[in-house]
Backbone as a chain_set.jsonl record, in Angstrom:
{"seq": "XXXXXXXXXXXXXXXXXXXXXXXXXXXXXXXXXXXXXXXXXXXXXXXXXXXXXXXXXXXXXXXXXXXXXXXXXXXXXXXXXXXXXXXXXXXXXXXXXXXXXXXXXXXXXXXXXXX", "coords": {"N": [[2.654, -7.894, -8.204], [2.574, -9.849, -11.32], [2.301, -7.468, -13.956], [-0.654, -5.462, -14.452], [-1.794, -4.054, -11.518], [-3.764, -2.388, -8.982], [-3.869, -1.37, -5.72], [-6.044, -0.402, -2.908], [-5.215, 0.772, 0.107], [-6.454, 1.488, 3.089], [-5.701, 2.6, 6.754], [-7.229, 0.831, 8.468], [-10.357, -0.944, 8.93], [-12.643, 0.028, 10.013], [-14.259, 3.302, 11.337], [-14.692, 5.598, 13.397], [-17.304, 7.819, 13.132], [-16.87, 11.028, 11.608], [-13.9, 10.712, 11.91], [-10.529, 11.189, 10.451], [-9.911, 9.335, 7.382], [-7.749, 7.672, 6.311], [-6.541, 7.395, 2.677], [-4.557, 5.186, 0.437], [-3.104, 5.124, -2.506], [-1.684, 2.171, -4.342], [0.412, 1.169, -7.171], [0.355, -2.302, -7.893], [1.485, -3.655, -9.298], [3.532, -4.202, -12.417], [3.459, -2.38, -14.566], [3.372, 0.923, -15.214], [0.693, 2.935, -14.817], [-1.931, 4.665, -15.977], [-4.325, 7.87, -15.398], [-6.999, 9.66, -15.41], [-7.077, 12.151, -14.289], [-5.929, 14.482, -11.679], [-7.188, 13.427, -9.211], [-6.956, 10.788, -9.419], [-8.486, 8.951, -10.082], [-10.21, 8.501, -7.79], [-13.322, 7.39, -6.148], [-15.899, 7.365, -3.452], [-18.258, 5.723, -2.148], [-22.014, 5.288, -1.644], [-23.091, 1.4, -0.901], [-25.571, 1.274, -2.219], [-24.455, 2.582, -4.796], [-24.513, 5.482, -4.849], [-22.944, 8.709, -5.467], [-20.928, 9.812, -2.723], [-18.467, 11.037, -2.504], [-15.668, 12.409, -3.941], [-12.453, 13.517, -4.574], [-11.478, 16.871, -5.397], [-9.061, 18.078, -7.566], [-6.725, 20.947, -7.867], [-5.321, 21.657, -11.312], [-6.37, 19.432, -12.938], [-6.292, 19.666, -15.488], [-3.718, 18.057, -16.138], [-2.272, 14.684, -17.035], [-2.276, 12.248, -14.597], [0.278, 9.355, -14.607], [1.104, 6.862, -12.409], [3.42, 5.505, -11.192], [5.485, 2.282, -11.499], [5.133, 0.055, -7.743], [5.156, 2.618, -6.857], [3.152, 5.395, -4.955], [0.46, 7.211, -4.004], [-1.789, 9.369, -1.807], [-4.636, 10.108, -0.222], [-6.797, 11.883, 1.789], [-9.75, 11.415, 3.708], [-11.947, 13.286, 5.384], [-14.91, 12.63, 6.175], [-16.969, 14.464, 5.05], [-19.505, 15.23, 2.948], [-19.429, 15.478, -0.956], [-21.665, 17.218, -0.987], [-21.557, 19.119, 0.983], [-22.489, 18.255, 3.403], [-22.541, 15.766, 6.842], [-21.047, 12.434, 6.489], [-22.815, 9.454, 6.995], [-23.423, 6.932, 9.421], [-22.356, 3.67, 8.264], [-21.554, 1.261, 5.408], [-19.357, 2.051, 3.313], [-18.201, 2.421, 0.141], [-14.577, 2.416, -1.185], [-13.469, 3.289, -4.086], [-10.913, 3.292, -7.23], [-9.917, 3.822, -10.445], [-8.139, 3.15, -13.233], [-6.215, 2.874, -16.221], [-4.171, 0.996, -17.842], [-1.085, 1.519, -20.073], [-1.962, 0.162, -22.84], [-4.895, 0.78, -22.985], [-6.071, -0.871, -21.36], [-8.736, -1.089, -18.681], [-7.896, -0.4, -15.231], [-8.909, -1.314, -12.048], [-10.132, -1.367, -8.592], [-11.755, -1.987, -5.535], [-12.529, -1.178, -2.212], [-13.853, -1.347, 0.781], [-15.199, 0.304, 4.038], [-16.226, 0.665, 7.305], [-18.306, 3.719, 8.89], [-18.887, 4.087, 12.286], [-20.714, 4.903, 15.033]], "CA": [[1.888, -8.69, -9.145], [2.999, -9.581, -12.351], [1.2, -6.964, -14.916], [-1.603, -4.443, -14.008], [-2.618, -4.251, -10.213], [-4.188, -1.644, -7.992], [-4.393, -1.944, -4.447], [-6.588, 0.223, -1.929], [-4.98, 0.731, 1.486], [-6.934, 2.071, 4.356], [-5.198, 1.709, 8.051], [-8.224, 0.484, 9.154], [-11.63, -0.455, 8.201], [-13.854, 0.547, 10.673], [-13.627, 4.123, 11.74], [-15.423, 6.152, 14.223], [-17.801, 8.86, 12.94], [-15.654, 12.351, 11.945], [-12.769, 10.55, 12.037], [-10.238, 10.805, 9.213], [-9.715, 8.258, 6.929], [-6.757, 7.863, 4.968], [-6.204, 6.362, 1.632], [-3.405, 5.306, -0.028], [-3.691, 3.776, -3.981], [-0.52, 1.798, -4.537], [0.309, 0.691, -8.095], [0.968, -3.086, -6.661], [1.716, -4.239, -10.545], [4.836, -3.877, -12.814], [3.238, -1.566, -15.295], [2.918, 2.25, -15.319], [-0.913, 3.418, -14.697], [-2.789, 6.049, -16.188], [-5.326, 7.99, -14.388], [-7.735, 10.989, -16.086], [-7.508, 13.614, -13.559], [-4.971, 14.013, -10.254], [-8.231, 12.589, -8.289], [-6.688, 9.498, -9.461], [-10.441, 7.916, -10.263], [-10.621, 7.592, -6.358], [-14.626, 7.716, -5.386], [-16.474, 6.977, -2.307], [-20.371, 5.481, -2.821], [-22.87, 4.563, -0.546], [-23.276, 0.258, -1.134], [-26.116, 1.521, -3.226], [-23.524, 3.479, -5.844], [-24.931, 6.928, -5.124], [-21.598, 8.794, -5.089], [-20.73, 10.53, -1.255], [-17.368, 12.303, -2.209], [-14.56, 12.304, -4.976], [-11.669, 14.665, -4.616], [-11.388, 17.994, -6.42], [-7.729, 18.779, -7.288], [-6.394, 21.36, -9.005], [-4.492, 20.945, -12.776], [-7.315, 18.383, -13.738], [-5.558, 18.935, -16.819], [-2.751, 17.024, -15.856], [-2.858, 13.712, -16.707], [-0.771, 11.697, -14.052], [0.695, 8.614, -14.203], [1.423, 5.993, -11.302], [5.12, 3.987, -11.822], [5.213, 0.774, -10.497], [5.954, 0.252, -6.931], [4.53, 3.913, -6.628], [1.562, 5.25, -4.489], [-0.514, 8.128, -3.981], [-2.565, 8.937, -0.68], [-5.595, 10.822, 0.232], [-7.671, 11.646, 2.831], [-11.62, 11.945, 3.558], [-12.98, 13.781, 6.195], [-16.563, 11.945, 6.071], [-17.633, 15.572, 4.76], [-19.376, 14.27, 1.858], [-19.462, 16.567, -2.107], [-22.719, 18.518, -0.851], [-21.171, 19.611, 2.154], [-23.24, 17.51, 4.816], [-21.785, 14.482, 7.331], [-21.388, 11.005, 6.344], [-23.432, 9.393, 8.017], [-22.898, 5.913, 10.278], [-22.622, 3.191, 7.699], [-20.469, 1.255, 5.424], [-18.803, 2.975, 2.301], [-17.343, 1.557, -0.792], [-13.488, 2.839, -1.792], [-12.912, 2.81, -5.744], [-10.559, 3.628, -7.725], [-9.968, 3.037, -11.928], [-7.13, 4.442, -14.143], [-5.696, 1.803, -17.604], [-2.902, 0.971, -18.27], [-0.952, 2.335, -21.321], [-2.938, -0.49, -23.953], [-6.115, 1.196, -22.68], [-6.917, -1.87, -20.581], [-9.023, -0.597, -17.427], [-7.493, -1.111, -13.757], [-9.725, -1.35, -11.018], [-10.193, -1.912, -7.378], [-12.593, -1.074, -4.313], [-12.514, -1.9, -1.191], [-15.065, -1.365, 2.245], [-14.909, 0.481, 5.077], [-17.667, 1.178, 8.074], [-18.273, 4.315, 9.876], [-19.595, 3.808, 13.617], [-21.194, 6.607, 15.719]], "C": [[2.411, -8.399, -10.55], [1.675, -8.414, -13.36], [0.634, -5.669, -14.478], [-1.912, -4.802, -12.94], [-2.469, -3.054, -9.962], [-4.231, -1.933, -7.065], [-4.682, -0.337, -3.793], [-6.024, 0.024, -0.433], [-5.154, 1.55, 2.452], [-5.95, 1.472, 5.612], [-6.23, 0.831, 9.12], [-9.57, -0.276, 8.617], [-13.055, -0.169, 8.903], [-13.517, 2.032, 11.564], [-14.739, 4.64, 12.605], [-15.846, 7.535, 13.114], [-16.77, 10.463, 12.856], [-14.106, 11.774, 11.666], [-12.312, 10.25, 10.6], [-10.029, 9.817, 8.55], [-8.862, 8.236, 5.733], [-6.278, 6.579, 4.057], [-5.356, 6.414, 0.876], [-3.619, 3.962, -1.718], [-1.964, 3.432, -4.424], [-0.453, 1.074, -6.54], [0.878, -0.627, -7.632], [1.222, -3.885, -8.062], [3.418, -3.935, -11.551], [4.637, -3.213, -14.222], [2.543, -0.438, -14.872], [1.017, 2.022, -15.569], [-1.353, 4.545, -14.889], [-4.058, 6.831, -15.918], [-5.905, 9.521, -15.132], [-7.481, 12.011, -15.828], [-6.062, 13.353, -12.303], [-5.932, 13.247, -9.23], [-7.706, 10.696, -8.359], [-7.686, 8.43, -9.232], [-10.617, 7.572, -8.529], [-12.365, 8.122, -6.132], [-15.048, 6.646, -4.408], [-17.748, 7.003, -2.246], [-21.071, 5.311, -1.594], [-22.67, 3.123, -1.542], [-24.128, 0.514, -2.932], [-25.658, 2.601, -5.041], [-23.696, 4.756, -5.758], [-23.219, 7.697, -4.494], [-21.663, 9.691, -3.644], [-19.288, 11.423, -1.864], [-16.354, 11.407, -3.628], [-13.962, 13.868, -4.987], [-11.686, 15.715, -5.45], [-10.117, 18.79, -5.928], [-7.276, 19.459, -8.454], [-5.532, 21.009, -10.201], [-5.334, 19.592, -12.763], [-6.69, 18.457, -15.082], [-4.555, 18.015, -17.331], [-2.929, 15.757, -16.021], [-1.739, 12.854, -15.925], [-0.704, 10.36, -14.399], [1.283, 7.445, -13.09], [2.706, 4.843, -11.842], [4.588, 2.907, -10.868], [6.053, 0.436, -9.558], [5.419, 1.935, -5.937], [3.537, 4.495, -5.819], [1.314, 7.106, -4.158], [-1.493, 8.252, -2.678], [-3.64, 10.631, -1.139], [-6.39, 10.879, 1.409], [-9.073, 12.422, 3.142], [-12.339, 12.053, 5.301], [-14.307, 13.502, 6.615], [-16.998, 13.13, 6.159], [-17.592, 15.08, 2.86], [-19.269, 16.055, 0.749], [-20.612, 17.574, -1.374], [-22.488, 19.075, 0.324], [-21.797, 18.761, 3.999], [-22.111, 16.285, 5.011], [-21.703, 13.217, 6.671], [-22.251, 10.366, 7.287], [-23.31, 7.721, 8.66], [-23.257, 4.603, 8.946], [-21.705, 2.353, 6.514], [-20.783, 1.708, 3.599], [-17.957, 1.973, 1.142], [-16.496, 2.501, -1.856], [-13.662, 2.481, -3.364], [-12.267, 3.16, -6.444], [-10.226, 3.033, -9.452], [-8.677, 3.903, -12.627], [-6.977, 3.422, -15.067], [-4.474, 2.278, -17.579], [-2.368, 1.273, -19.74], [-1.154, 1.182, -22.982], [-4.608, 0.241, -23.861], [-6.87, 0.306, -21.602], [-7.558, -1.287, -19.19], [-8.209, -1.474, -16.472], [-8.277, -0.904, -12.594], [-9.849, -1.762, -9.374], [-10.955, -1.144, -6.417], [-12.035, -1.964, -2.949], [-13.428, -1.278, -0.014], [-14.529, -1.022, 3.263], [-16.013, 1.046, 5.309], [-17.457, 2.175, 8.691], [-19.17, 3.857, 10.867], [-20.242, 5.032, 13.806], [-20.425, 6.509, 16.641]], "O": [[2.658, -7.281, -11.003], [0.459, -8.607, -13.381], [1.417, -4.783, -14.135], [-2.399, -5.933, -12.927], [-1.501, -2.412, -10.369], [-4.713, -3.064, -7.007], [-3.966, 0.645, -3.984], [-6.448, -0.95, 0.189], [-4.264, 2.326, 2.798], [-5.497, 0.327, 5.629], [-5.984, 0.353, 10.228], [-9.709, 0.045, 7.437], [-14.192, -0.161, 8.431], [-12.622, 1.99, 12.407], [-15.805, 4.033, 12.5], [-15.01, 8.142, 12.444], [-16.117, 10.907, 13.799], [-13.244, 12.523, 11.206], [-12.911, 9.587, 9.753], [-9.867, 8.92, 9.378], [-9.093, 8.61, 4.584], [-5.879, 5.448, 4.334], [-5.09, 7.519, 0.404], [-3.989, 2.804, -1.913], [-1.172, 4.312, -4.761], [-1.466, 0.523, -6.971], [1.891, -0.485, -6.948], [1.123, -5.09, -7.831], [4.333, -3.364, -10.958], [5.514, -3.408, -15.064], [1.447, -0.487, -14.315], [0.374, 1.227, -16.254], [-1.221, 5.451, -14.067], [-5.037, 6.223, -16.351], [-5.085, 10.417, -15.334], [-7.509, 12.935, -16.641], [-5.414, 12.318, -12.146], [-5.409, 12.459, -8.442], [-8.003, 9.75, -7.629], [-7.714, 7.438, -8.504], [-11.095, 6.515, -8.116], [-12.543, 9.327, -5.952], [-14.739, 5.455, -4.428], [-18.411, 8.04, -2.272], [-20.455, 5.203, -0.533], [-22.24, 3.272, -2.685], [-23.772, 0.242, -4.078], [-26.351, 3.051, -5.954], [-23.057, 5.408, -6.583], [-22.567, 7.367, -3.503], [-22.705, 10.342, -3.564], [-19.23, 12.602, -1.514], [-16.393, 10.252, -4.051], [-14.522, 14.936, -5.235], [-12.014, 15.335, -6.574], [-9.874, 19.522, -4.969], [-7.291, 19.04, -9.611], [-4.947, 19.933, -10.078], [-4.658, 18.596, -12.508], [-6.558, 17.444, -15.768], [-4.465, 17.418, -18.403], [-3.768, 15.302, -15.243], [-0.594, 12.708, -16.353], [-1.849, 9.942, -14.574], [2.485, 7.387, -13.347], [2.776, 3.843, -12.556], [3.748, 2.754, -9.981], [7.266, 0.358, -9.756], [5.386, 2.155, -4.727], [2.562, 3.787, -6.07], [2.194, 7.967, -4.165], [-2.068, 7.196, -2.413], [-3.49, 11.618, -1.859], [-6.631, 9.83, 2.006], [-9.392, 13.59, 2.915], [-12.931, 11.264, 6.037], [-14.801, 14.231, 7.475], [-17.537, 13.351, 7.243], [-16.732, 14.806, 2.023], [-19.13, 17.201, 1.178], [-20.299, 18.758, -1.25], [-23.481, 19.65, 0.771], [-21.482, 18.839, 5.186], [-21.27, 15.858, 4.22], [-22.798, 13.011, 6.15], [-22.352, 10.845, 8.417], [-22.824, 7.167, 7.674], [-24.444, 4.552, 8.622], [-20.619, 2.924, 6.606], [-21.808, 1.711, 2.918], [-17.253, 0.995, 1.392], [-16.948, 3.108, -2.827], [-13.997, 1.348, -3.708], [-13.03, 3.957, -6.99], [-10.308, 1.82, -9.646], [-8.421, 5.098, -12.478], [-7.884, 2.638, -14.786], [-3.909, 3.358, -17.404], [-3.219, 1.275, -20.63], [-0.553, 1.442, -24.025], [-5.377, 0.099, -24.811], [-7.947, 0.591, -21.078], [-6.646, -0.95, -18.435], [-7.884, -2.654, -16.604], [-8.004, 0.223, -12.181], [-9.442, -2.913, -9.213], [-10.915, 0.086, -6.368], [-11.384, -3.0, -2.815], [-13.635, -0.141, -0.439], [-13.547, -1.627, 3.693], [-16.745, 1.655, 4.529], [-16.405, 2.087, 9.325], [-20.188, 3.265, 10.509], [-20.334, 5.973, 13.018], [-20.328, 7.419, 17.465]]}, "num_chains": 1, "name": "protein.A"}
């Protein structure tokens, strides 16, 4: 895409309970992306926004960058921040970083756990 794009890529979007779930944030634009933290703004909400999990990686001071063409993966255990399960239901991916005018970049995307 010409410009600023994000894209969210799960291999799936319905996963079985426990099972990992891996995410991959592609810069899918032709400008460099700037992102606060190495978490690379990725969080995981319930529908209702209450947050379930966002990575904690070390050198938060770091601020990274994403080239274009570039990508970044992670993966979520459905072991949410307070230590308890996810629980059967569906989840909303998000990630945010700007590009180097300040303009925000954004994108979510949906995936269900089963039991």
């Amino acid at each position: 895409v010409e410009g600023n794009s994000i894209s969210i890529v799960t291999e799936k979007f319905d996963f079985k309970k426990g099972e990992e779930i891996k995410i991959r944030i592609v810069n899918s634009g032709t400008t460099p992306l700037i992102f606060s933290n190495l978490s690379y703004g990725l969080k995981i909400t319930g529908l209702s926004g209450i947050l379930m999990y966002s990575p904690w990686v070390s050198g938060e001071e770091i601020i990274p960058i994403l080239e274009p063409g570039n990508e970044v993966s992670f993966s979520w255990d459905q072991i949410k921040n307070d230590g308890d399960d996810a629980l059967e239901g569906l989840y909303k991916i998000s990630v945010k970083g700007t590009d180097e005018s300040g303009i925000n970049v954004e994108k979510s995307t949906t995936v269900t756990i089963w039991k």
